[in-house]
PDB file of C-alpha atoms and ligand atoms in Angstrom:
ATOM      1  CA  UNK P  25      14.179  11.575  11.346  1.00 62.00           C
ATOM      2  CA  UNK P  26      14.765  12.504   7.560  1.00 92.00           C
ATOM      3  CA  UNK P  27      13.139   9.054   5.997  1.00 98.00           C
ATOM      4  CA  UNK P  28      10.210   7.274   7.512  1.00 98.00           C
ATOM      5  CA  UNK P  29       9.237   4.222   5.353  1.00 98.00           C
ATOM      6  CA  UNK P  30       6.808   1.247   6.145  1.00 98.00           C
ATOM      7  CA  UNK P  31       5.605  -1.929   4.786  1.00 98.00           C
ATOM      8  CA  UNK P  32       1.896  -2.200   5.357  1.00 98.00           C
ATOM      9  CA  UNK P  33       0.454  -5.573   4.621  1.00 96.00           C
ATOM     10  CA  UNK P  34      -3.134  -6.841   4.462  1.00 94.00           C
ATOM     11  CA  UNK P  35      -3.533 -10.577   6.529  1.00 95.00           C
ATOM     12  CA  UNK P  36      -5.311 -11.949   3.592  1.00 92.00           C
ATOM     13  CA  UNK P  37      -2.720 -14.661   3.225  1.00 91.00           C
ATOM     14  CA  UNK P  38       0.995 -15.403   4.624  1.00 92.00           C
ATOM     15  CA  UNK P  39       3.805 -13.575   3.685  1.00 93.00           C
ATOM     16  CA  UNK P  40       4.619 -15.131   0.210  1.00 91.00           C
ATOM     17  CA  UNK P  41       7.181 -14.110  -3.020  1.00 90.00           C
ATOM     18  CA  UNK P  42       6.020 -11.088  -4.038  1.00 89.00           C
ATOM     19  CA  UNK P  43       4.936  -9.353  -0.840  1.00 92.00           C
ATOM     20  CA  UNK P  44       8.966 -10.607  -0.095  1.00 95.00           C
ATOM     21  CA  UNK P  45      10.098  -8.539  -2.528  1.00 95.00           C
ATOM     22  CA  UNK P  46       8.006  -5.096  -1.716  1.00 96.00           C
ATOM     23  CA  UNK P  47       9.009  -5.751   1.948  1.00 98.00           C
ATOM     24  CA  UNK P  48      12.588  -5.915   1.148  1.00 98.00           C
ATOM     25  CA  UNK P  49      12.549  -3.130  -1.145  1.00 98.00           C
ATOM     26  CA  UNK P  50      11.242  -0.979   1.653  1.00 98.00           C
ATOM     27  CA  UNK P  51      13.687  -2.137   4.360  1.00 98.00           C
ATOM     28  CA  UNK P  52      16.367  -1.950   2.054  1.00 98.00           C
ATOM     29  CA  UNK P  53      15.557   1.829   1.072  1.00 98.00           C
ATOM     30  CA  UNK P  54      14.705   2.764   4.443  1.00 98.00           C
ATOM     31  CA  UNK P  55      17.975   1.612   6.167  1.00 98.00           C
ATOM     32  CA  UNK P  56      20.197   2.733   3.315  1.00 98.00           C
ATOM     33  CA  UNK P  57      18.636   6.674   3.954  1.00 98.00           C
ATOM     34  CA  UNK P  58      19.650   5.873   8.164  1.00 97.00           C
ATOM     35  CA  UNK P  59      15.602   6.236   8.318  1.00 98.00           C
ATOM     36  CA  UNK P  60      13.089   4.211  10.458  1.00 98.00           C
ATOM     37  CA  UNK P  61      10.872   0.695   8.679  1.00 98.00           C
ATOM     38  CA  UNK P  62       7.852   0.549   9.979  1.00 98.00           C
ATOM     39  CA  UNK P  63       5.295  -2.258   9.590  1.00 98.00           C
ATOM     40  CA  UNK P  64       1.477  -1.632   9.420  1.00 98.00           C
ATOM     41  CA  UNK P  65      -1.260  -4.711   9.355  1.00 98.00           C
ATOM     42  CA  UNK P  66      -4.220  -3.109   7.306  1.00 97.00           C
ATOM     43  CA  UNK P  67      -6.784  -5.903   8.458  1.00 96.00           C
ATOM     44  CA  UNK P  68      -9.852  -3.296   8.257  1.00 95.00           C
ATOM     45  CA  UNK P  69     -11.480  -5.699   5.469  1.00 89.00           C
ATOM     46  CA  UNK P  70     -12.435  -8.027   8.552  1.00 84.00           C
ATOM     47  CA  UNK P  71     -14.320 -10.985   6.554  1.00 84.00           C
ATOM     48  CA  UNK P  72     -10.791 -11.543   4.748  1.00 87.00           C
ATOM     49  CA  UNK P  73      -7.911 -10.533   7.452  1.00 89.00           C
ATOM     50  CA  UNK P  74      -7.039 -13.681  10.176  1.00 91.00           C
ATOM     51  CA  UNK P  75      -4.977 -12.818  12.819  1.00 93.00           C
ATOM     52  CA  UNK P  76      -3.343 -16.303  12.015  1.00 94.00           C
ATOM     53  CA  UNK P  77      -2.266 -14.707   8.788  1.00 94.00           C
ATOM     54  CA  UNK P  78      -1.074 -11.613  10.438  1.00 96.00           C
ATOM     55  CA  UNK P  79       0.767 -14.050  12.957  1.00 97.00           C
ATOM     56  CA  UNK P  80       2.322 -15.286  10.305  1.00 96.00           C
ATOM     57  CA  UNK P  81       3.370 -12.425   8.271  1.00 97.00           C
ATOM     58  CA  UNK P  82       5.285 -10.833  11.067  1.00 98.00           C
ATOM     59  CA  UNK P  83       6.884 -14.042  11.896  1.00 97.00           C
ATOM     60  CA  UNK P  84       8.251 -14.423   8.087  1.00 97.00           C
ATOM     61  CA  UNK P  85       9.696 -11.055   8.764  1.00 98.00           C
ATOM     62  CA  UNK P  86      11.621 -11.430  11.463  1.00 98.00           C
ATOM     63  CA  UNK P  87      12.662 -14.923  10.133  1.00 98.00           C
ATOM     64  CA  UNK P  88      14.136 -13.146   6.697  1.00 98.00           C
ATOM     65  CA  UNK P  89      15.792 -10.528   8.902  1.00 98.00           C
ATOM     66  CA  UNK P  90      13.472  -7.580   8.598  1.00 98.00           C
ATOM     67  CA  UNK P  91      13.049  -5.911  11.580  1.00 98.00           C
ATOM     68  CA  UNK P  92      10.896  -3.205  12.407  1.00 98.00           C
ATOM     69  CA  UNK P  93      11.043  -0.291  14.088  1.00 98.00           C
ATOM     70  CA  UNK P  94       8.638   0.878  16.856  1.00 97.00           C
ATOM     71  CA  UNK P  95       5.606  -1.269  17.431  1.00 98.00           C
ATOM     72  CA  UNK P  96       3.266  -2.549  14.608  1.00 98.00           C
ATOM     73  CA  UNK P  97       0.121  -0.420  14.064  1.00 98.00           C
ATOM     74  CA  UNK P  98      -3.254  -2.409  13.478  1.00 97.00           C
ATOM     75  CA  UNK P  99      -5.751  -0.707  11.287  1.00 98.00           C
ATOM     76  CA  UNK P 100      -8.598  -2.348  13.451  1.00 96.00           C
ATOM     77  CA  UNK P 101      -7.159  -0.302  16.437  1.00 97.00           C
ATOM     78  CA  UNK P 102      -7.779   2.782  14.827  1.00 98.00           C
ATOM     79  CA  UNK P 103     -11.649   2.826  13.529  1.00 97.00           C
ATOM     80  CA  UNK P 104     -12.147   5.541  15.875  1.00 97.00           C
ATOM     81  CA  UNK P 105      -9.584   8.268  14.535  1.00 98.00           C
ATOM     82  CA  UNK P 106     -10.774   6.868  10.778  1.00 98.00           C
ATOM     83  CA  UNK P 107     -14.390   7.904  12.060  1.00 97.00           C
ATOM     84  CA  UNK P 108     -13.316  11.512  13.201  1.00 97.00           C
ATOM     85  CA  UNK P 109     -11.670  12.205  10.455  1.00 97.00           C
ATOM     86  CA  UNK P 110     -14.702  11.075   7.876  1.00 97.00           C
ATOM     87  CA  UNK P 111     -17.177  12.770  10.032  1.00 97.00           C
ATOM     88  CA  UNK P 112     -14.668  15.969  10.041  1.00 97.00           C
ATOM     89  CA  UNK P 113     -14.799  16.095   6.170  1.00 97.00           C
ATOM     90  CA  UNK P 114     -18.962  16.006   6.198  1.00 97.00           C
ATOM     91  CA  UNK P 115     -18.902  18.370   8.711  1.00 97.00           C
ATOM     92  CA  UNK P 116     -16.535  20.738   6.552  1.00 96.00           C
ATOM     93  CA  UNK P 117     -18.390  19.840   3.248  1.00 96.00           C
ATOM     94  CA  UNK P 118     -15.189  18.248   1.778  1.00 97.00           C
ATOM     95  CA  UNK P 119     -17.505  14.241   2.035  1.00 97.00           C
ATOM     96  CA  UNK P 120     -20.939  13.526   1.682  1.00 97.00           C
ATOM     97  CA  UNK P 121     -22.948  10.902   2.219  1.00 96.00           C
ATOM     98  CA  UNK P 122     -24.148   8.540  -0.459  1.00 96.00           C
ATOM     99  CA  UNK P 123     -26.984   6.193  -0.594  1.00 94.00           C
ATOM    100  CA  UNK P 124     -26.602   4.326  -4.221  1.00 93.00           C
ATOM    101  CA  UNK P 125     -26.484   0.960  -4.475  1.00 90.00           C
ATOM    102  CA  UNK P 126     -23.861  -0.678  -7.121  1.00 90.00           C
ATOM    103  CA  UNK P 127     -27.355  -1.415  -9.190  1.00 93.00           C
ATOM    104  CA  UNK P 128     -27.923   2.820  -8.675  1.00 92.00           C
ATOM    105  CA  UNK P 129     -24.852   3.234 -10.324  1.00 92.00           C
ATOM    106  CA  UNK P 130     -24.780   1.481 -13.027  1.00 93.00           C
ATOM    107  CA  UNK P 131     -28.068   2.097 -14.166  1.00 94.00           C
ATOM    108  CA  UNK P 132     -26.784   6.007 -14.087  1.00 92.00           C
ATOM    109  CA  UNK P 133     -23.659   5.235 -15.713  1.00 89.00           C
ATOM    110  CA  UNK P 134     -21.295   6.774 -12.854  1.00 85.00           C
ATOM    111  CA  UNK P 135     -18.556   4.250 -12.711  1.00 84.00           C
ATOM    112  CA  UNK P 136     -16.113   4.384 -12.502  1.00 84.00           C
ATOM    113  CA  UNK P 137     -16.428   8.124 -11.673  1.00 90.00           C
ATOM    114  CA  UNK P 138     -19.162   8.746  -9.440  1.00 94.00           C
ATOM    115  CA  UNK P 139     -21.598  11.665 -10.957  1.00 94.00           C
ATOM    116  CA  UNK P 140     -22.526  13.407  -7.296  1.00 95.00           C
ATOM    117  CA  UNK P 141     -25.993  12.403  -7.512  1.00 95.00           C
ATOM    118  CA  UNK P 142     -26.452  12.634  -3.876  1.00 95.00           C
ATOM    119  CA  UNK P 143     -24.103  15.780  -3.459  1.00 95.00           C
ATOM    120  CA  UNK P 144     -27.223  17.425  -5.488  1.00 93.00           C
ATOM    121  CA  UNK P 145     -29.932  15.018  -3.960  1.00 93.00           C
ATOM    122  CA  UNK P 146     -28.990  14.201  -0.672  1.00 88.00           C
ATOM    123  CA  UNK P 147     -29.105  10.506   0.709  1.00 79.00           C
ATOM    124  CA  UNK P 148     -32.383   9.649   2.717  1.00 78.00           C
ATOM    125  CA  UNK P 149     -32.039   5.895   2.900  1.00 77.00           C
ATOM    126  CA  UNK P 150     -29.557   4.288   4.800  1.00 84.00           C
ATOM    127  CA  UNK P 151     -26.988   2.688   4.955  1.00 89.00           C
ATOM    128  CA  UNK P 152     -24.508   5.344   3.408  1.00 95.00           C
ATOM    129  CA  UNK P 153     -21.711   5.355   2.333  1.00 96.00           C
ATOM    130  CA  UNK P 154     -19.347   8.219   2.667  1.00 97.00           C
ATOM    131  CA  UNK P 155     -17.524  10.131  -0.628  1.00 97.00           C
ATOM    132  CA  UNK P 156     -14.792  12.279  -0.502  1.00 98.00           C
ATOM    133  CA  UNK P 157     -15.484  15.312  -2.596  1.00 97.00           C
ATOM    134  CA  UNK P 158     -12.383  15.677  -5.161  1.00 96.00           C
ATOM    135  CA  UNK P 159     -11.810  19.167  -5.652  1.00 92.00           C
ATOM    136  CA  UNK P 160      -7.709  19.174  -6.260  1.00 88.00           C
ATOM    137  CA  UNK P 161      -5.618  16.989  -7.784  1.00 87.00           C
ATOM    138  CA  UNK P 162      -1.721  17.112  -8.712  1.00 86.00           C
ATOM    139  CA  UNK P 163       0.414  14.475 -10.797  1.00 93.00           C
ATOM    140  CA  UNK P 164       3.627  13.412  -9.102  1.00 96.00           C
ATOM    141  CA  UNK P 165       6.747  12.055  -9.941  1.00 97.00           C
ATOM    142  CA  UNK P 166       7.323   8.048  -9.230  1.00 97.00           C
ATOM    143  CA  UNK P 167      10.973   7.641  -8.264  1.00 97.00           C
ATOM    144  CA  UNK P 168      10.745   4.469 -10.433  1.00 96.00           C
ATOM    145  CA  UNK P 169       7.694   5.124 -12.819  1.00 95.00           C
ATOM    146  CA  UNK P 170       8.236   8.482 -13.716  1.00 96.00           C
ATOM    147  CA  UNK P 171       6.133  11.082 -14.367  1.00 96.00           C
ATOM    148  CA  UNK P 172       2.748  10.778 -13.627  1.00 96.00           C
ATOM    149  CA  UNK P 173      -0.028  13.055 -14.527  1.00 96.00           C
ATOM    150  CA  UNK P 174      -3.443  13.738 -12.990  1.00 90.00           C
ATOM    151  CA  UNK P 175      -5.802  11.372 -15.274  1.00 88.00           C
ATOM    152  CA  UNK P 176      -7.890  13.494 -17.579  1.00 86.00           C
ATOM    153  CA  UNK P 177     -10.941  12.349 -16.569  1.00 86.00           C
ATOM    154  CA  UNK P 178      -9.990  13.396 -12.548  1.00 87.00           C
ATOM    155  CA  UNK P 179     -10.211  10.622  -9.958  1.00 91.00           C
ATOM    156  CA  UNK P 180     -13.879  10.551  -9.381  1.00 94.00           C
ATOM    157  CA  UNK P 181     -15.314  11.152  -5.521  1.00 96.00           C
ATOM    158  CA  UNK P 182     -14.164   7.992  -4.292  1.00 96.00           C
ATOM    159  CA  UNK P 183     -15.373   6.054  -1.021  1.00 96.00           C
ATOM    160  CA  UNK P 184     -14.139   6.918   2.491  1.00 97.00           C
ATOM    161  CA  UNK P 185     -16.597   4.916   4.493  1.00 97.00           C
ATOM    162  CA  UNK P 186     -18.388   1.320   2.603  1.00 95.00           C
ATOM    163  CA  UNK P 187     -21.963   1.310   2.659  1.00 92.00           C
ATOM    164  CA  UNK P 188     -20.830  -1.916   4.324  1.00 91.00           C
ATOM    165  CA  UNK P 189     -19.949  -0.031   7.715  1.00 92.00           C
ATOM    166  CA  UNK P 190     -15.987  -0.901   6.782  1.00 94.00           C
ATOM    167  CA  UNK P 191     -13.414   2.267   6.509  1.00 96.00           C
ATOM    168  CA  UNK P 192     -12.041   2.531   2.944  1.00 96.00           C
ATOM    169  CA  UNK P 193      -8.760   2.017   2.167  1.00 95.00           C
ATOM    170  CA  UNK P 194      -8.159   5.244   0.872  1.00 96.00           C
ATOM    171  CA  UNK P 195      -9.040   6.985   4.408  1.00 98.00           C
ATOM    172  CA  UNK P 196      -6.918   4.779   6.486  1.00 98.00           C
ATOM    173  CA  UNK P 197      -4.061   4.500   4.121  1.00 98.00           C
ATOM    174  CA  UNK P 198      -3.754   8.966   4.048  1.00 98.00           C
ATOM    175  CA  UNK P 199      -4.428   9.101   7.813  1.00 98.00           C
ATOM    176  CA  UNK P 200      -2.062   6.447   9.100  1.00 98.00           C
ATOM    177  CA  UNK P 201       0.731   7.406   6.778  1.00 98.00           C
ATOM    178  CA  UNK P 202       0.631  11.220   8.357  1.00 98.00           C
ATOM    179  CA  UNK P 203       0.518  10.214  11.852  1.00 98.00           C
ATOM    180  CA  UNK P 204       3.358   7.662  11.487  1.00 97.00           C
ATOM    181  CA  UNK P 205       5.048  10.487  10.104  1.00 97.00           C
ATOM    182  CA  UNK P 206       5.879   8.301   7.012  1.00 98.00           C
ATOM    183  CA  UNK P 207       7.753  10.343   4.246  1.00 98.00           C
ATOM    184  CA  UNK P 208       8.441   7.889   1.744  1.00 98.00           C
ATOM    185  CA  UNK P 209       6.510   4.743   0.412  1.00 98.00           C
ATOM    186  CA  UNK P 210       8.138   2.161  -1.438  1.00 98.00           C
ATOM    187  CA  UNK P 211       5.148  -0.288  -2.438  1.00 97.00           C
ATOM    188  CA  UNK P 212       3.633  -2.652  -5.899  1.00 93.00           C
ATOM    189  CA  UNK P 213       2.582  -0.872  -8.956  1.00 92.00           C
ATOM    190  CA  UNK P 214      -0.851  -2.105  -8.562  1.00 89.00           C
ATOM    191  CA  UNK P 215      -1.548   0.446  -6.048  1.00 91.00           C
ATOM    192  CA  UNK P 216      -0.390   3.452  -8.665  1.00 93.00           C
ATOM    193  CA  UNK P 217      -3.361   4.691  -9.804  1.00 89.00           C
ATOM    194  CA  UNK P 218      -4.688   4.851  -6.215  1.00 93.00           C
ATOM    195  CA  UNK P 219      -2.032   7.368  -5.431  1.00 96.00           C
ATOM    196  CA  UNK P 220      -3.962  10.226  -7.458  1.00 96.00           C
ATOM    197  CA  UNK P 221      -7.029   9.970  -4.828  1.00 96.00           C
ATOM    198  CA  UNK P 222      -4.822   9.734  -1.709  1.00 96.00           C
ATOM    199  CA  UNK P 223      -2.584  12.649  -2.960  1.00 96.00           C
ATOM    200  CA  UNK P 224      -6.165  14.437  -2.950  1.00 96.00           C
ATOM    201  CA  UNK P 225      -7.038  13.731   0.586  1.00 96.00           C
ATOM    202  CA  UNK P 226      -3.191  14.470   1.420  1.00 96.00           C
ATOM    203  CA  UNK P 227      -3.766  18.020  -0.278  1.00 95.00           C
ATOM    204  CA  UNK P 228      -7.021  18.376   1.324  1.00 94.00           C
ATOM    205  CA  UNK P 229      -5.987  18.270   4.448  1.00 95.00           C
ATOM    206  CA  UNK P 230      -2.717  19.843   4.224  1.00 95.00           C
ATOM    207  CA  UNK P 231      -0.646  16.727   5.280  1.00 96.00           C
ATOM    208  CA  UNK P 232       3.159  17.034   3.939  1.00 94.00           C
ATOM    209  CA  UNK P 233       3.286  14.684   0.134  1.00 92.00           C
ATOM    210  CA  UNK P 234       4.960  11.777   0.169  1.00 97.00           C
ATOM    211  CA  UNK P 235       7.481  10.353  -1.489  1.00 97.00           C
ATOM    212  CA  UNK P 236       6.887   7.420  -4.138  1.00 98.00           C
ATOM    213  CA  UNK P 237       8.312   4.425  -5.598  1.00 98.00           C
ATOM    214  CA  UNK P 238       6.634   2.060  -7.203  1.00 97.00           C
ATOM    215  CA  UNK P 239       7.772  -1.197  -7.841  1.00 96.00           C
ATOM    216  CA  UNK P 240       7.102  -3.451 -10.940  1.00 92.00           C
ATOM    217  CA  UNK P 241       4.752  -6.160 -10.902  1.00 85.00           C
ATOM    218  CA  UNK P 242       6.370  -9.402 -11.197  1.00 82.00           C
ATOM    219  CA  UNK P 243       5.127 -10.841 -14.663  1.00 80.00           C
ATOM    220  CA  UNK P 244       5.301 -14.375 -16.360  1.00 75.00           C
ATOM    221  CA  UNK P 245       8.336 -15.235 -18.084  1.00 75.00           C
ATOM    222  CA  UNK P 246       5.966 -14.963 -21.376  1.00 76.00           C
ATOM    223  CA  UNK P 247       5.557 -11.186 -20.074  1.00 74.00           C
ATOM    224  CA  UNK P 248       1.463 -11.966 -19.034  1.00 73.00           C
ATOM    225  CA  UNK P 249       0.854 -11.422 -15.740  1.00 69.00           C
ATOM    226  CA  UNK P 250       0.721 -13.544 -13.209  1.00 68.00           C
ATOM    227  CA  UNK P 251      -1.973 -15.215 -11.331  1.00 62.00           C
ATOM    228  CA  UNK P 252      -2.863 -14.339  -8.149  1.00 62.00           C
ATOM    229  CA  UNK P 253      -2.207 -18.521  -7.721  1.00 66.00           C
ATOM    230  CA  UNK P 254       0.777 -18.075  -8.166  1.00 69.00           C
ATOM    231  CA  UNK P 255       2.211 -16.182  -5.537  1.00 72.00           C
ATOM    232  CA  UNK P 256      -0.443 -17.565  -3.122  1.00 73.00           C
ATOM    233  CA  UNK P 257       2.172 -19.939  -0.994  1.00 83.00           C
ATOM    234  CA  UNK P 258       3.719 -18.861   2.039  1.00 89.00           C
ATOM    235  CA  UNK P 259       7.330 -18.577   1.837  1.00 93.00           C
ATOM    236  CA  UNK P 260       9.839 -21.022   3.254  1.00 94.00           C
ATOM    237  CA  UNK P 261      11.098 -20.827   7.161  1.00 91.00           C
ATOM    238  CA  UNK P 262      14.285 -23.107   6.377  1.00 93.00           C
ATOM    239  CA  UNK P 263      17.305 -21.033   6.556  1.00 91.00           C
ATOM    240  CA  UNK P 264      19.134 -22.217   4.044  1.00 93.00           C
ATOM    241  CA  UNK P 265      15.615 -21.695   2.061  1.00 96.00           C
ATOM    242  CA  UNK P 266      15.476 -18.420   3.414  1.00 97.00           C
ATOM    243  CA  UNK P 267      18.538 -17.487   1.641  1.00 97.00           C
ATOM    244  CA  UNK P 268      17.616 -18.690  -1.814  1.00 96.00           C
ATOM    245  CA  UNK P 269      14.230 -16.672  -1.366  1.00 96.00           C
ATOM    246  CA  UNK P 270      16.317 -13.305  -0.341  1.00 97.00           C
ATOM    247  CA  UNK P 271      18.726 -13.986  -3.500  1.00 97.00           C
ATOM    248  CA  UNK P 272      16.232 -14.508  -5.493  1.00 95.00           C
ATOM    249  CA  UNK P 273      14.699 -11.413  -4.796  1.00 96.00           C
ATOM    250  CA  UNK P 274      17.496  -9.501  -4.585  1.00 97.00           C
ATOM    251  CA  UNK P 275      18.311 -11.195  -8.265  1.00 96.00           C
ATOM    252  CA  UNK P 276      14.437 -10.068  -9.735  1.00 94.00           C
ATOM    253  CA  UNK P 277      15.205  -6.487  -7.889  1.00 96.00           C
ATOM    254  CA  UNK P 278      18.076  -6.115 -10.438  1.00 96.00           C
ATOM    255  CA  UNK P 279      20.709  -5.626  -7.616  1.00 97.00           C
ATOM    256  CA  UNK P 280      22.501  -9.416  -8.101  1.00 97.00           C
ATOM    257  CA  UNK P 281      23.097 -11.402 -10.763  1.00 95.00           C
ATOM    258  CA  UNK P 282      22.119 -15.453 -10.481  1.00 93.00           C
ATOM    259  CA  UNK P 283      26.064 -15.943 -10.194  1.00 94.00           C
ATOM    260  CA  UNK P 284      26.970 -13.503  -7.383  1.00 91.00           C
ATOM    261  CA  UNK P 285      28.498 -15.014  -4.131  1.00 93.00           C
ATOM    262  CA  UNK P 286      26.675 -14.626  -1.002  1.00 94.00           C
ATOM    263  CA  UNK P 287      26.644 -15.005   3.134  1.00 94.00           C
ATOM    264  CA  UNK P 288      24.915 -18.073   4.102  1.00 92.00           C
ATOM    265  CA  UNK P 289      23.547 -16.172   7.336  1.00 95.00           C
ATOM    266  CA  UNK P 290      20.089 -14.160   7.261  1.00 97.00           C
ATOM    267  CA  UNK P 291      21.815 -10.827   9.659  1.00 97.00           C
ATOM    268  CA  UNK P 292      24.735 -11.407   7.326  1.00 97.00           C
ATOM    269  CA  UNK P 293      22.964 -11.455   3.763  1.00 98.00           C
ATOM    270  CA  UNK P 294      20.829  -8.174   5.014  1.00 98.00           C
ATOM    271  CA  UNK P 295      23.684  -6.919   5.993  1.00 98.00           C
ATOM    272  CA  UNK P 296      25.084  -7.596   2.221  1.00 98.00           C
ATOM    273  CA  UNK P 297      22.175  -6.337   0.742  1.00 98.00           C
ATOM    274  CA  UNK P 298      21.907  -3.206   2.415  1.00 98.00           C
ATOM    275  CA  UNK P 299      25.507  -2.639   1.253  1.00 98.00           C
ATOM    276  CA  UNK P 300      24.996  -3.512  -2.345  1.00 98.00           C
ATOM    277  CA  UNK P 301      21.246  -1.845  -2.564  1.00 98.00           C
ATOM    278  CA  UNK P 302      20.321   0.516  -4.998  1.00 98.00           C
ATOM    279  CA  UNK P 303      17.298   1.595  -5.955  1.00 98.00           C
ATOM    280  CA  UNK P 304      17.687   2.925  -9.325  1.00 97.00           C
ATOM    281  CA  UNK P 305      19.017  -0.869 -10.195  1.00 97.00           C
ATOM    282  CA  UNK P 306      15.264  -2.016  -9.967  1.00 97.00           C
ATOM    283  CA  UNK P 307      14.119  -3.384 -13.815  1.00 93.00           C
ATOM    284  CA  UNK P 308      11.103  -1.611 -15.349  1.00 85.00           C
ATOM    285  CA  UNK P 309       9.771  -4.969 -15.532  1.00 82.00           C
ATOM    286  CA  UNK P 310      10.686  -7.918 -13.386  1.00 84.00           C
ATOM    287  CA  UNK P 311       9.679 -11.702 -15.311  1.00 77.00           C
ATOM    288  CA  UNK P 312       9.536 -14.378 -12.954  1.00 77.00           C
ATOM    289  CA  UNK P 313      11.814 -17.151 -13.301  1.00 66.00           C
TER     290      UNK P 313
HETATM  291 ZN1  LIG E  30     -24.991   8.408  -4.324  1.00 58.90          ZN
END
C-alpha cells in the first residue's frame, strides 16, 4: 500500500465541526491516493476520554459516510508496547528519568525547554517522569504550510512518560503511526509545532518520515480565533443535516463554493467529494461562517 492515512481522535467530546473537517480532509486524501483511512481513539488521558464519547465519535463517522479501514486501534490497548519502547530508550541512554516538579522548573527557569538537570543529577525521588533526550532534529516541508525549519532554540527534551503514570502523547503518537504503517498525516495546525519532537523520536529510532499536511485552524469571521465553545456541540445525525454539515465543510475546505449543486445522499455526496477533492484547494486560512 503506497498511502496509509488515519484520523486519530481523542474521546474528550463528540465528533463536532471542526474535528468534521480534519476527518474529511483525511478520508478525502487517503481515498483519492487508492490508500487505506484508518481511525485511531487516543483515550490515554483517562480522567478526560469516555468511552460514551468514543461511542459516539465512531458513530458520527459512519453516519457522514467515513468508513474506515481495518479495525480501530485504542491507545489504552497499547500501554504495554508504549512501556517497552520508553524503557528501551533509558536502557539505550536516548530517555532519562526526571524527578522535577512543575514548581522545580520554574524556579530553574527550564520551560519551556527543559535544562537536563537530572540528565547531570540523576532523579532519586519518585515518581518520574520520563524525557526523551533530543539529540537530532530536521525541519520538514508541510504540504500545506510550507517550509518549516527546526526552531532555533531546538525542541527541548520533552516528556515520554507523565510523572502522572500516563504515556505522553508524543510516545504513542511516533509508535502507533510506525506500526500502522501510516505514511501520511493529514491533521489541525495546532498540532504543528509538535511535529519537530515527533520527527526526533521518528529519526531516533529510524522509523521511515512521514508525510504532512496541516490544515488551517478555523478562525472567527473577525479573523480571532475561535473558542474552544464554539465547536464544543456534537454534530447533527439528521440526514438531510448531515449534508449541510459535509457542504459546509467541503465549502470552508475551499473545494465548493456556497452555490454548487449537490447529491442529497451521504454514499453519494462522498462519492462527489472524492471526485471533486483537491488538496492544494484548501485556504491558508479558513473564517467560519
Ligand atoms: Zn528533572
Amino acid at each position: 500500500m503506497n498511502y496509509i492515512g488515519r484520523f486519530a481522535p481523542s474521546p474528550t467530546g463528540p465528533l463536532h465541526e471542526g474535528s468534521l473537517l480534519t476527518a474529511l480532509a483525511s478520508y478525502l486524501e487517503a481515498k483519492k491516493h487508492h490508500g487505506l483511512w484508518l481511525v485511531r481513539i487516543e483515550d490515554l488521558d483517562q480522567p478526560r476520554c469516555q468511552q460514551a464519547h468514543e461511542k459516539a465519535i465512531l458513530e458520527a463517522l459512519e453516519a457522514y459516510g467515513l468508513h474506515w479501514d481495518k479495525t480501530v486501534m485504542r491507545q489504552t490497548d497499547r500501554i504495554d508496547r508504549y512501556t517497552d519502547l520508553f524503557q528501551s530508550l533509558i536502557a539505550q541512554g536516548q530517555a532519562y528519568r526526571c524527578g522535577c516538579s512543575r514548581t522545580d522548573l520554574k524556579s530553574r527557569h527550564a520551560l519551556p525547554h527543559y535544562d537536563r538537570y537530572c540528565l547531570l543529577h540523576p532523579a532519586n525521588k519518585e515518581p518520574t517522569a520520563v524525557r526523551f533526550k533530543v539529540e537530532q532534529c530536521s525541519g520538514f516541508d508541510d504540504l500545506l504550510q510550507g517550509s518549516q525549519p527546526t526552531p532555533s532554540e531546538g525542541v527541548g527534551d520533552f516528556i515520554l512518560y507523565r510523572r502522572d503514570g500516563i504515556v505522553a502523547y508524543q510516545l504513542a503518537v511516533v509508535l502507533d503511526d510506525y506500526e500502522q504503517g501510516v505514511t501520511d498525516i493529514v491533521r489541525g495546525s495546532d498540532l504543528l509545532d509538535e511535529t519537530h519532537k515527533q520527527r526526533a523520536l521518528q529519526l531516533t529510532q529510524d522509523y521511515p518520515l512521514l508525510k504532512y499536511a496541516h490544515l488551517p485552524l478555523v478562525l472567527a469571521a473577525d479573523g480571532q480565533k475561535l473558542s474552544k465553545q464554539t465547536f464544543a456541540c456534537a454534530l447533527p445525525t439528521e440526514p438531510l443535516e448531515i449534508i449541510k454539515q459535509l457542504k459546509k465543510a467541503m465549502v470552508r475546505l475551499g473545494q465548493i463554493d456556497e452555490k454548487c449543486d449537490i447529491p442529497s445522499d451521504v454514499g453519494a455526496f462522498i462519492q462527489f467529494a472524492l471526485d471533486v477533492w483537491d488538496i492544494q484547494k484548501v485556504p491558508k486560512v479558513i473564517k467560519n461562517s
